[in-house]
Coordinates of N, CA and C in Angstrom, one line a residue:
M1 N 118.0 93.4 89.0 CA 117.5 94.3 90.0 C 118.7 94.9 90.7
Y2 N 118.7 96.2 90.8 CA 119.8 97.0 91.3 C 120.2 96.5 92.7
A3 N 119.2 96.4 93.6 CA 119.5 96.0 95.0 C 120.2 94.6 95.1
K4 N 119.8 93.7 94.2 CA 120.4 92.4 94.2 C 121.8 92.4 93.7
E5 N 122.0 93.2 92.7 CA 123.3 93.3 92.1 C 124.3 94.0 93.0
T6 N 123.9 95.1 93.7 CA 124.8 95.8 94.6 C 125.0 95.2 96.0
T7 N 124.0 94.6 96.5 CA 124.1 94.0 97.8 C 124.2 92.5 97.9
G8 N 123.8 91.8 96.8 CA 123.9 90.4 96.8 C 122.9 89.7 97.7
Q9 N 121.9 90.4 98.2 CA 121.0 89.8 99.2 C 119.9 89.0 98.5
P10 N 119.6 87.8 99.1 CA 118.6 87.0 98.5 C 117.2 87.5 98.5
R11 N 117.0 88.4 99.5 CA 115.6 89.0 99.6 C 115.3 89.9 98.4
A12 N 116.3 90.5 97.9 CA 116.1 91.4 96.7 C 115.6 90.5 95.5
Q13 N 116.2 89.3 95.4 CA 115.8 88.4 94.3 C 114.4 87.9 94.6
A14 N 114.1 87.6 95.9 CA 112.8 87.1 96.3 C 111.7 88.1 96.0
M15 N 112.0 89.4 96.2 CA 111.0 90.4 95.9 C 110.8 90.6 94.4
S16 N 111.9 90.5 93.7 CA 111.8 90.6 92.2 C 111.0 89.5 91.7
D17 N 111.3 88.3 92.1 CA 110.5 87.1 91.7 C 109.1 87.1 92.0
F18 N 108.8 87.6 93.3 CA 107.4 87.7 93.8 C 106.6 88.7 92.9
L19 N 107.2 89.8 92.6 CA 106.5 90.8 91.8 C 106.2 90.4 90.4
L20 N 107.3 89.7 89.8 CA 107.1 89.3 88.4 C 106.1 88.1 88.3
N21 N 106.1 87.2 89.3 CA 105.1 86.1 89.3 C 103.7 86.7 89.6
T22 N 103.6 87.7 90.4 CA 102.3 88.3 90.7 C 101.8 88.9 89.4
N23 N 102.6 89.6 88.7 CA 102.2 90.2 87.4 C 101.7 89.1 86.4
K24 N 102.4 88.0 86.4 CA 102.0 86.9 85.5 C 100.6 86.3 85.9
L25 N 100.4 86.2 87.2 CA 99.1 85.7 87.7 C 98.0 86.7 87.3
C26 N 98.3 88.0 87.4 CA 97.3 89.0 87.1 C 97.0 89.0 85.6
E27 N 98.0 88.9 84.8 CA 97.8 88.9 83.4 C 96.9 87.7 83.0
A28 N 97.2 86.5 83.5 CA 96.5 85.3 83.2 C 95.0 85.5 83.7
A29 N 94.8 86.0 84.8 CA 93.4 86.3 85.3 C 92.7 87.3 84.5
R30 N 93.4 88.3 84.0 CA 92.8 89.3 83.2 C 92.4 88.7 81.8
E31 N 93.2 87.9 81.3 CA 92.9 87.2 80.0 C 91.6 86.3 80.1
R32 N 91.5 85.7 81.3 CA 90.4 84.8 81.5 C 89.2 85.5 82.1
Q33 N 89.4 86.8 82.4 CA 88.3 87.7 83.0 C 87.9 87.1 84.3
I34 N 88.9 86.7 85.1 CA 88.7 86.2 86.5 C 89.1 87.4 87.4
V35 N 88.3 87.6 88.4 CA 88.6 88.6 89.5 C 89.1 87.9 90.7
F36 N 90.2 88.3 91.3 CA 90.7 87.7 92.5 C 89.7 88.0 93.7
S37 N 89.6 87.0 94.5 CA 88.8 87.1 95.7 C 89.5 87.9 96.8
A38 N 88.9 88.4 97.8 CA 89.5 89.1 98.9 C 90.6 88.3 99.5
D39 N 90.3 87.0 99.6 CA 91.3 86.0 100.2 C 92.6 86.0 99.4
N40 N 92.4 86.0 98.0 CA 93.6 85.9 97.1 C 94.4 87.2 97.3
V41 N 93.7 88.3 97.4 CA 94.4 89.6 97.5 C 95.2 89.7 98.9
R42 N 94.5 89.2 99.9 CA 95.2 89.1 101.2 C 96.4 88.2 101.2
A43 N 96.2 87.1 100.6 CA 97.4 86.1 100.5 C 98.5 86.7 99.8
C44 N 98.3 87.5 98.7 CA 99.3 88.2 98.0 C 100.0 89.2 98.9
R45 N 99.2 90.0 99.6 CA 99.7 91.0 100.5 C 100.6 90.3 101.6
T46 N 100.1 89.2 102.1 CA 100.9 88.5 103.2 C 102.2 88.1 102.6
G47 N 102.3 87.5 101.4 CA 103.6 87.1 100.8 C 104.5 88.3 100.7
Y48 N 104.0 89.4 100.2 CA 104.7 90.7 100.1 C 105.3 91.1 101.4
D49 N 104.4 91.2 102.4 CA 104.8 91.7 103.7 C 105.8 90.7 104.4
D50 N 105.7 89.4 104.1 CA 106.7 88.5 104.6 C 108.1 88.8 104.1
I51 N 108.2 89.1 102.8 CA 109.5 89.4 102.2 C 110.0 90.7 102.7
V52 N 109.2 91.7 102.9 CA 109.6 93.0 103.4 C 110.1 92.8 104.9
R53 N 109.4 92.0 105.7 CA 109.7 91.8 107.1 C 111.1 91.0 107.2
E54 N 111.3 90.0 106.3 CA 112.6 89.3 106.3 C 113.7 90.3 106.0
G55 N 113.5 91.2 105.0 CA 114.5 92.2 104.7 C 114.8 93.1 105.8
E56 N 113.7 93.5 106.5 CA 113.9 94.4 107.6 C 114.7 93.8 108.8
R57 N 114.4 92.5 109.0 CA 115.2 91.7 110.0 C 116.7 91.7 109.6
A58 N 116.9 91.4 108.4 CA 118.3 91.3 107.9 C 119.0 92.6 107.8
N59 N 118.3 93.7 107.7 CA 118.8 95.0 107.5 C 118.2 96.0 108.5
P60 N 118.5 95.9 109.8 CA 117.9 96.8 110.7 C 118.3 98.3 110.5
A61 N 117.3 99.2 110.7 CA 117.6 100.6 110.5 C 118.4 101.1 111.6
A62 N 119.3 102.0 111.3 CA 120.2 102.6 112.4 C 119.3 103.6 113.2
S63 N 119.6 103.6 114.5 CA 118.8 104.5 115.3 C 119.3 105.9 115.2
G64 N 118.4 106.9 115.5 CA 118.8 108.3 115.4 C 118.7 108.8 114.0
R65 N 119.3 110.0 113.9 CA 119.3 110.7 112.6 C 120.6 110.4 111.8
V66 N 120.7 109.1 111.5 CA 121.9 108.6 110.8 C 121.5 108.3 109.4
K67 N 122.4 108.5 108.4 CA 122.1 108.1 107.0 C 121.8 106.6 107.0
Q68 N 120.7 106.2 106.3 CA 120.4 104.8 106.2 C 121.0 104.3 104.9
S69 N 121.2 103.0 104.8 CA 121.6 102.3 103.6 C 120.5 102.4 102.6
T70 N 120.9 102.2 101.3 CA 119.9 102.2 100.2 C 118.9 101.0 100.4
T71 N 119.4 99.9 101.0 CA 118.5 98.8 101.2 C 117.5 99.1 102.3
V72 N 117.9 99.8 103.3 CA 116.9 100.1 104.4 C 115.9 101.1 103.8
N73 N 116.4 102.1 103.0 CA 115.5 103.1 102.4 C 114.5 102.4 101.4
L74 N 114.9 101.4 100.7 CA 114.1 100.7 99.8 C 113.0 99.9 100.5
L75 N 113.4 99.2 101.6 CA 112.5 98.5 102.4 C 111.5 99.4 103.0
R76 N 111.9 100.6 103.4 CA 111.0 101.5 104.0 C 109.9 101.9 103.0
R77 N 110.3 102.2 101.8 CA 109.4 102.5 100.7 C 108.5 101.4 100.4
F78 N 109.0 100.2 100.3 CA 108.2 99.0 100.1 C 107.1 98.9 101.2
R79 N 107.5 99.2 102.4 CA 106.5 99.1 103.5 C 105.5 100.2 103.4
Q80 N 106.0 101.4 103.1 CA 105.1 102.6 103.1 C 104.1 102.6 101.9
Y81 N 104.6 102.1 100.7 CA 103.8 102.1 99.5 C 103.3 100.7 99.1
G82 N 103.2 99.8 100.0 CA 102.8 98.4 99.7 C 101.5 98.4 99.0
D83 N 100.5 99.2 99.4 CA 99.2 99.2 98.7 C 99.3 99.6 97.3
A84 N 100.1 100.6 97.0 CA 100.3 101.1 95.6 C 101.0 100.1 94.8
V85 N 102.0 99.4 95.4 CA 102.8 98.4 94.6 C 101.9 97.2 94.2
L86 N 101.0 96.9 95.1 CA 100.2 95.7 94.8 C 98.8 96.1 94.3
R87 N 98.6 97.3 93.9 CA 97.3 97.7 93.4 C 96.8 96.9 92.2
L88 N 97.8 96.4 91.4 CA 97.4 95.6 90.2 C 96.7 94.3 90.5
V89 N 96.9 93.9 91.8 CA 96.2 92.6 92.2 C 94.7 92.8 92.3
G90 N 94.3 93.9 92.9 CA 92.9 94.1 93.1 C 92.2 94.8 92.0
D91 N 93.0 95.5 91.2 CA 92.4 96.3 90.1 C 93.2 96.0 88.8
F92 N 92.6 95.2 87.9 CA 93.3 94.8 86.7 C 93.5 95.9 85.7
A93 N 92.8 97.1 85.9 CA 93.0 98.2 85.1 C 94.4 98.9 85.3
V94 N 95.0 98.6 86.4 CA 96.3 99.2 86.8 C 97.4 98.3 86.2
P95 N 98.3 98.9 85.3 CA 99.3 98.2 84.7 C 100.5 97.9 85.6
F96 N 101.3 96.9 85.3 CA 102.4 96.5 86.1 C 103.5 97.6 86.1
T97 N 103.7 98.2 85.0 CA 104.6 99.3 84.8 C 103.9 100.5 84.1
N98 N 104.6 101.6 84.2 CA 104.1 102.8 83.5 C 104.9 103.1 82.2
N99 N 105.6 102.1 81.7 CA 106.5 102.3 80.6 C 105.8 102.8 79.4
T100 N 104.6 102.3 79.1 CA 103.8 102.8 77.9 C 103.4 104.3 78.1
D101 N 103.0 104.7 79.3 CA 102.7 106.1 79.5 C 103.9 107.0 79.4
E102 N 105.0 106.5 79.9 CA 106.2 107.3 79.8 C 106.7 107.5 78.4
R103 N 106.6 106.4 77.6 CA 107.0 106.5 76.2 C 106.1 107.5 75.4
A104 N 104.8 107.6 75.8 CA 103.9 108.4 75.1 C 104.2 109.9 75.3
V105 N 104.7 110.3 76.5 CA 105.0 111.7 76.8 C 106.5 112.0 76.6
R106 N 107.4 111.0 76.5 CA 108.8 111.3 76.3 C 109.0 111.8 74.9
M107 N 109.8 112.9 74.8 CA 110.1 113.5 73.5 C 111.0 112.5 72.7
P108 N 110.7 112.3 71.5 CA 111.6 111.4 70.7 C 113.0 112.1 70.5
K109 N 114.0 111.2 70.4 CA 115.3 111.7 70.3 C 115.5 112.4 68.9
V110 N 116.0 113.6 68.9 CA 116.2 114.3 67.6 C 117.7 114.3 67.3
K111 N 117.9 113.9 66.1 CA 119.4 113.9 65.7 C 119.7 115.2 65.0

């Protein structure tokens, strides 16, 4: 993960591990045709929010109209788009990545 490699912050690894583990749980539930309860979805969101909150505490945003660090900007996006990031938990039709779709529309390399 770029943020972990460039900043060395443990929260970046924590978020990466959290998202990958969440994807594994969703895949296992999808295979068994199990739907997560509202409590499971809330628990997942709580774990996500905890990691974002820890990151925000460790990387406070500068006040005023000052350029923010890439870590602060990433945390802001995680906060703003948390519902979209975790949509795969409540809706198993949503894939973890869009790599398959991107490959379908990407023009093949021509030599």
